[in-house]
Amino acid sequence: MSNTTAHHPDKHYFNIAQYRSDCWYRLKEYAFRLEIKSSDKTAKTEVAEAFACLETLEQYYAYPGIPKLEELRKRFSAKEYAALAHDVSACVRSLVSDAYREQMSAEGDEDSAEAPGDLHLAKARPNYFEVLFADGFGAEESNQLHEQLTKLRGEADSFVYNAISAGTFQDAVMAVLFNPNIQAVVIRYGMPFASHKDLGNLQTFVQRLKDYPYSDRSEHELGLRLGAVLSDLRPELDLYYVTDTPVVDLDDEAVELFRRIFYRKEALQELHLTILSGIKERYETPFFSALMEYSQKPTGVFHAMPISRGNSVFKSRWIQDFGNFYGRNLFLAETSATTGGLDSLLQPTGTLKRAQEKASKAYGSRKTYFVTNGTSTANKIVQQALVRPDDVVLIDRDCHKSHHYGLVQSGAYPVYLDSYPVQEYSMYGAVPLSEIKNKLLLLRAAGRLDKVKMLLLTNCTFDGLVYNVERVMEEVLAIKPDMVFLWDEAWFAFAGFTHTYKQRTGMYVARKLYKKYKSASYRDTYNQMMASLTPGAVPTLPDPDKVRIRVYSTQSTHKTLSSMRQGSMIHIWDELFERKAEDAFHEAYMTHTSTSPNYQILASLDAGRRQVEFEGFEMVEKSVEMAMTLRSKVVNHPLLSKYFDVLTVKDFIPEKYRKSGIEEYYNPDIGWTRMEEAFASDEFVLDPTKVNLFIGKTGVDGDTFKNKYLMDQFGIQINKTSRNSVLFMTNIGTTRGSLAYLIGVLIKIARQLEDQFQSLNREELKILKRKIKSLTQEAPELPDFSHFHASFQAVPGVPGGNLREAFFLSYDDEKCEYLKLKPALKALEKGRELVSASFVIPYPPGFPILVPGQVVSEAILNFLIKLDVKEVHGYRPELGLRIFRESVLHRKKHATAMMAARKNSAHSPIQKPLKPTP
């Protein structure tokens, strides 16, 4: 192992898993070299360095762990190089294949001849996990504890675990961050704060330890603090506490924080059984299990589903292939029954109710609802439940089209918020907080703030831009303390299962702010801020007496986690839900939910919840690692970097929104940048699992690259392109093999391009250069939202449009006409006001460029003229734009003016808006 790598792992490895894997691989490589040539001095040095690195790492893992490492080191010291190479190779194979999780550890097994720490291959136990004992014990006492627990194992146990120990607060935190196998933590007695280990190369991976400056706390107090920290870092863990404190003296935090509290003299077997019981409870999938059980019951089908039990399929002479393709279980589980252990989605009282309650706990909400027809429907349910006709909704203009149609259904008035443009790559960014606050202040100055009901933002965007959710909510609540937030987290369902991401999710921030605003320390902070405000300044903290936390998140579980297509969830953290929204929500839910929901989707949501509780932390971390690996491969490969660029943080996020100063996640000169700082402080961050590849230098547009190269030649599917980029997304299903395949494909495509470029004649080369220039330097200017026509404004001169009225007015064909783009430009030059009668949605970017009632601007027409995508919903090239006739607008404008005059007394005059404080 080179000295550079040993002393600067942050340059070469994104996370601890990469670093640990490389240490084992290097140990394996040089152990084999020693087997071949025992006098190889370089190999001996590298093996010694690998042992030094692993000695620091393996203290946090049960396998291979310190005992096995010591055994390997003894073989090295005894110059048993052949045995060393063999044993190290076996360890590496088990780690790479994850075989150790599917096999029972032989530690303490009487039938095994293996040494402690080895794997017992005879007994396969798929449900393996590890328990962390955080205490101040020494090695001898810890070993005794582990031996006693091993003896308690029973043949009937559904799960098997190994124990590891952490002797200090810091060691326990690192173990939980490093080791995804840990599913339960037992915090025993007092413990020291600082790690006694030589952390050495691990320093770069444990920056989060700085967030817990508890070195001045007593050892007794550190146990409780550790529980709180671990609960925040990995809330899925079962936490147990062993104490001597009398029951009457236990504070409320301890009782609420720990699943169970034990006392020193209580039997160890009780702790063992409790640990297994906690895992079993999390493992349960109420609805999925009920559906499996139901499918095996003998029944007679006399209801409206001939396909149920598969009889209509497998007895058919013509569609048996359909049944054989899907298998019998699918049809055995098809039913319209809501009894026999099953449940009704519209009024759940049994297994579905319990499944949703378990999902609520896993995702950190107060309530969670399953949705079987996608997040498009989830968005409409939330809007219908919470906003009424004439309410005002602040909405991200480039959000998913389902939100715009939801506004049409609800009759609320949208106030569209403009995102900053990412001009060079034909994309929009996200909505700056200043844009949101300025719109709120305009509405307040116009006397319309009481009408504002909801702020709707996409978090994260398709391209991976993530809001600073806490800052947005806090500063918006300072102006509008009862604002309802709808965070469209369609592409962010995975974010709640690793701490770096979690802090930018709606549910996590809702819970955090609720606790914060109830505290005495916050009230003091608020009072100090108000005392220091200059006259006319806008507060940045909400009034604790008025603020209410009302947060909704819609998530496409099927997009980033394990669920059947269209499986989605609505997560709710609304302290006023029961008082103000529950009845309306249930009505909206029943309005949009089928009375015949797909049970397979529901079962997948239930099973997927189990997965993320046990594997979410590890799988999300791996998906990030895969994306980072892809970045480094493209950047470092000479041929790939010739034709492709990985778009970086600075490409997507202007400097003024990046307090951390982080510009990219990987640079070949400086290595990896720790993204945690950006996630903690910046107004926007880039989700690293979204890898945008700039392809402008190829001379091939994004749509052609996707179809002609990726899909047609190599079968690689992607969701999104822009005119000069393609988006690759890693997820919990991305494997090392699929990543290697993608990298290989990109190399093959680069070589094809290289051959094509070299074969071009002079004229063909000129054409290619023009294409490259167009894709790299001539992006069409991205237009902002113009404004609603005066006929469709909620209140003249005030942000907010009557989208519903314009939408249904366009149903009458006689009130509309078509105008092609260039004639439309000439019409604008002559002073005609053009108003869209339909949604116009180009793919990409995939959101409305025009909505019904919106004035068509010159910038919008120029954008549509230059746009080179083939799919534009709501626009027919042979006809042109669908717009309202001038006569209709004139009559509508006159009627609107008369109505406004009658209501004028109800509205205060518009004042100059106050400037927000920085």
Short mmCIF file of C-alpha atoms in Angstrom, two decimals, residues 454-655:
data_model
loop_
_atom_site.label_atom_id
_atom_site.label_comp_id
_atom_site.label_asym_id
_atom_site.label_seq_id
_atom_site.Cartn_x
_atom_site.Cartn_y
_atom_site.Cartn_z
CA MET A 454 -49.66 26.51 0.53
CA LEU A 455 -46.08 26.57 -0.72
CA LEU A 456 -45.39 23.80 -3.21
CA LEU A 457 -41.81 22.93 -4.20
CA THR A 458 -40.07 20.01 -5.89
CA ASN A 459 -37.43 18.46 -3.65
CA CYS A 460 -35.33 17.13 -5.23
CA THR A 461 -35.66 18.13 -8.87
CA PHE A 462 -35.23 15.65 -11.71
CA ASP A 463 -31.67 16.92 -12.16
CA GLY A 464 -30.87 16.53 -8.48
CA LEU A 465 -31.21 19.99 -6.93
CA VAL A 466 -32.19 19.82 -3.27
CA TYR A 467 -33.53 22.67 -1.15
CA ASN A 468 -32.39 23.75 2.28
CA VAL A 469 -35.76 22.65 3.62
CA GLU A 470 -35.21 23.90 7.15
CA ARG A 471 -34.20 27.40 6.06
CA VAL A 472 -37.06 27.69 3.58
CA MET A 473 -39.64 26.60 6.10
CA GLU A 474 -38.28 28.76 8.90
CA GLU A 475 -38.08 31.99 6.91
CA VAL A 476 -41.44 31.43 5.21
CA LEU A 477 -43.10 30.71 8.56
CA ALA A 478 -41.63 33.98 9.84
CA ILE A 479 -43.88 35.74 7.32
CA LYS A 480 -46.79 33.29 7.15
CA PRO A 481 -46.80 31.23 10.39
CA ASP A 482 -49.59 28.86 9.32
CA MET A 483 -48.25 28.06 5.84
CA VAL A 484 -48.84 24.53 4.59
CA PHE A 485 -45.83 23.02 2.82
CA LEU A 486 -46.14 20.39 0.12
CA TRP A 487 -42.75 18.94 -0.73
CA ASP A 488 -42.88 16.89 -3.91
CA GLU A 489 -40.22 14.30 -3.06
CA ALA A 490 -41.06 11.98 -5.96
CA TRP A 491 -37.35 11.38 -6.60
CA PHE A 492 -36.32 11.59 -2.94
CA ALA A 493 -38.02 8.68 -1.16
CA PHE A 494 -34.61 7.18 -0.36
CA ALA A 495 -33.34 10.31 1.38
CA GLY A 496 -34.71 9.51 4.82
CA PHE A 497 -32.34 6.60 5.36
CA THR A 498 -28.96 8.27 5.62
CA HIS A 499 -28.23 11.25 7.81
CA THR A 500 -26.61 13.51 5.21
CA TYR A 501 -29.71 13.43 3.00
CA LYS A 502 -32.29 13.14 5.76
CA GLN A 503 -31.71 16.64 7.08
CA ARG A 504 -33.14 18.00 3.82
CA THR A 505 -36.42 16.07 3.84
CA GLY A 506 -39.82 17.40 4.77
CA MET A 507 -40.61 14.90 7.53
CA TYR A 508 -37.28 15.22 9.32
CA VAL A 509 -37.34 19.01 9.30
CA ALA A 510 -40.99 19.14 10.39
CA ARG A 511 -40.24 17.09 13.48
CA LYS A 512 -37.07 19.06 14.20
CA LEU A 513 -38.76 22.47 13.93
CA TYR A 514 -41.76 21.38 15.99
CA LYS A 515 -39.46 20.47 18.89
CA LYS A 516 -37.39 23.59 18.38
CA TYR A 517 -40.30 26.03 18.50
CA LYS A 518 -41.66 24.43 21.68
CA SER A 519 -38.41 25.00 23.57
CA ALA A 520 -37.67 27.82 26.00
CA SER A 521 -34.30 28.47 24.38
CA TYR A 522 -35.97 29.19 21.03
CA ARG A 523 -38.34 31.68 22.64
CA ASP A 524 -35.34 33.53 24.06
CA THR A 525 -33.67 33.54 20.62
CA TYR A 526 -36.85 34.85 19.00
CA ASN A 527 -37.26 37.62 21.54
CA GLN A 528 -33.64 38.70 21.05
CA MET A 529 -34.12 38.80 17.27
CA MET A 530 -37.29 40.89 17.53
CA ALA A 531 -35.58 43.32 19.90
CA SER A 532 -32.75 43.82 17.43
CA LEU A 533 -34.87 44.28 14.28
CA THR A 534 -34.79 47.65 12.61
CA PRO A 535 -38.15 49.26 11.74
CA GLY A 536 -39.64 47.70 8.59
CA ALA A 537 -37.27 44.73 8.52
CA VAL A 538 -38.74 41.29 7.94
CA PRO A 539 -38.12 38.75 10.71
CA THR A 540 -36.37 35.54 9.76
CA LEU A 541 -37.71 33.49 12.69
CA PRO A 542 -41.38 32.65 13.29
CA ASP A 543 -43.37 33.69 16.33
CA PRO A 544 -43.47 30.64 18.65
CA ASP A 545 -47.00 31.57 19.75
CA LYS A 546 -48.36 31.63 16.19
CA VAL A 547 -46.29 29.14 14.24
CA ARG A 548 -47.83 25.83 13.20
CA ILE A 549 -45.96 22.97 11.54
CA ARG A 550 -48.00 21.63 8.61
CA VAL A 551 -45.90 19.58 6.21
CA TYR A 552 -46.85 17.05 3.52
CA SER A 553 -44.47 15.01 1.39
CA THR A 554 -45.43 12.95 -1.64
CA GLN A 555 -42.97 10.26 -2.64
CA SER A 556 -42.70 7.92 -5.61
CA THR A 557 -41.54 4.91 -3.65
CA HIS A 558 -41.27 2.96 -6.90
CA LYS A 559 -38.80 5.45 -8.39
CA THR A 560 -35.98 5.11 -5.86
CA LEU A 561 -36.93 2.26 -3.50
CA SER A 562 -38.37 -1.24 -3.86
CA SER A 563 -41.99 -1.06 -4.95
CA MET A 564 -44.11 -2.06 -7.90
CA ARG A 565 -44.69 0.62 -10.52
CA GLN A 566 -47.07 3.36 -9.33
CA GLY A 567 -46.44 2.53 -5.67
CA SER A 568 -46.29 5.86 -3.83
CA MET A 569 -46.82 7.29 -0.36
CA ILE A 570 -48.15 10.45 1.21
CA HIS A 571 -46.33 11.36 4.44
CA ILE A 572 -47.93 13.86 6.81
CA TRP A 573 -46.46 15.87 9.68
CA ASP A 574 -49.31 18.28 10.38
CA GLU A 575 -50.01 19.27 13.96
CA LEU A 576 -53.47 20.47 12.88
CA PHE A 577 -54.32 17.44 10.75
CA GLU A 578 -57.03 16.00 13.02
CA ARG A 579 -58.59 19.42 13.66
CA LYS A 580 -58.46 20.97 10.21
CA ALA A 581 -57.62 18.49 7.47
CA GLU A 582 -58.42 14.87 8.28
CA ASP A 583 -62.01 14.75 7.02
CA ALA A 584 -61.17 16.65 3.84
CA PHE A 585 -58.12 14.48 3.30
CA HIS A 586 -60.14 11.28 3.55
CA GLU A 587 -62.68 12.65 1.07
CA ALA A 588 -59.91 13.58 -1.35
CA TYR A 589 -58.26 10.20 -0.83
CA MET A 590 -61.51 8.41 -1.67
CA THR A 591 -62.07 10.70 -4.65
CA HIS A 592 -58.82 9.72 -6.31
CA THR A 593 -58.28 6.17 -5.03
CA SER A 594 -59.74 3.18 -6.83
CA THR A 595 -62.16 0.95 -4.96
CA SER A 596 -60.18 -1.90 -6.55
CA PRO A 597 -56.58 -1.06 -5.64
CA ASN A 598 -53.79 -3.31 -6.83
CA TYR A 599 -52.91 -5.59 -3.93
CA GLN A 600 -49.52 -6.42 -5.41
CA ILE A 601 -48.55 -2.73 -5.27
CA LEU A 602 -49.74 -2.51 -1.67
CA ALA A 603 -47.78 -5.63 -0.73
CA SER A 604 -44.65 -4.20 -2.36
CA LEU A 605 -44.97 -0.98 -0.36
CA ASP A 606 -45.22 -3.04 2.82
CA ALA A 607 -42.24 -5.25 1.93
CA GLY A 608 -40.24 -2.25 0.73
CA ARG A 609 -40.72 -0.64 4.13
CA ARG A 610 -39.18 -3.68 5.77
CA GLN A 611 -36.22 -3.47 3.42
CA VAL A 612 -35.38 0.15 4.13
CA GLU A 613 -35.63 -0.39 7.87
CA PHE A 614 -32.98 -3.10 7.71
CA GLU A 615 -30.99 -2.21 4.60
CA GLY A 616 -31.86 1.37 3.71
CA PHE A 617 -28.81 2.91 5.35
CA GLU A 618 -26.40 0.58 3.59
CA MET A 619 -28.15 0.56 0.22
CA VAL A 620 -28.44 4.33 -0.02
CA GLU A 621 -24.78 4.74 0.92
CA LYS A 622 -23.85 2.23 -1.78
CA SER A 623 -25.94 4.01 -4.40
CA VAL A 624 -24.10 7.25 -3.62
CA GLU A 625 -20.79 5.40 -3.81
CA MET A 626 -21.74 4.03 -7.26
CA ALA A 627 -22.53 7.51 -8.52
CA MET A 628 -19.26 8.87 -7.18
CA THR A 629 -17.37 6.02 -8.82
CA LEU A 630 -18.99 6.85 -12.15
CA ARG A 631 -17.91 10.47 -11.77
CA SER A 632 -14.30 9.55 -11.07
CA LYS A 633 -14.14 7.07 -13.96
CA VAL A 634 -15.37 9.59 -16.51
CA VAL A 635 -13.13 12.38 -15.22
CA ASN A 636 -9.99 10.22 -15.08
CA HIS A 637 -10.39 8.28 -18.33
CA PRO A 638 -8.58 10.10 -21.18
CA LEU A 639 -11.01 9.00 -23.91
CA LEU A 640 -14.19 9.49 -21.90
CA SER A 641 -13.13 12.93 -20.71
CA LYS A 642 -12.42 13.88 -24.33
CA TYR A 643 -16.09 13.55 -25.29
CA PHE A 644 -18.00 13.71 -22.00
CA ASP A 645 -18.03 16.00 -18.98
CA VAL A 646 -19.70 15.26 -15.66
CA LEU A 647 -21.66 18.37 -14.74
CA THR A 648 -20.54 19.55 -11.32
CA VAL A 649 -22.04 21.42 -8.40
CA LYS A 650 -20.85 24.77 -9.74
CA ASP A 651 -22.41 24.00 -13.15
CA PHE A 652 -25.83 23.68 -11.51
CA ILE A 653 -25.68 26.03 -8.54
CA PRO A 654 -24.50 29.66 -8.74
CA GLU A 655 -21.85 30.67 -6.24
#
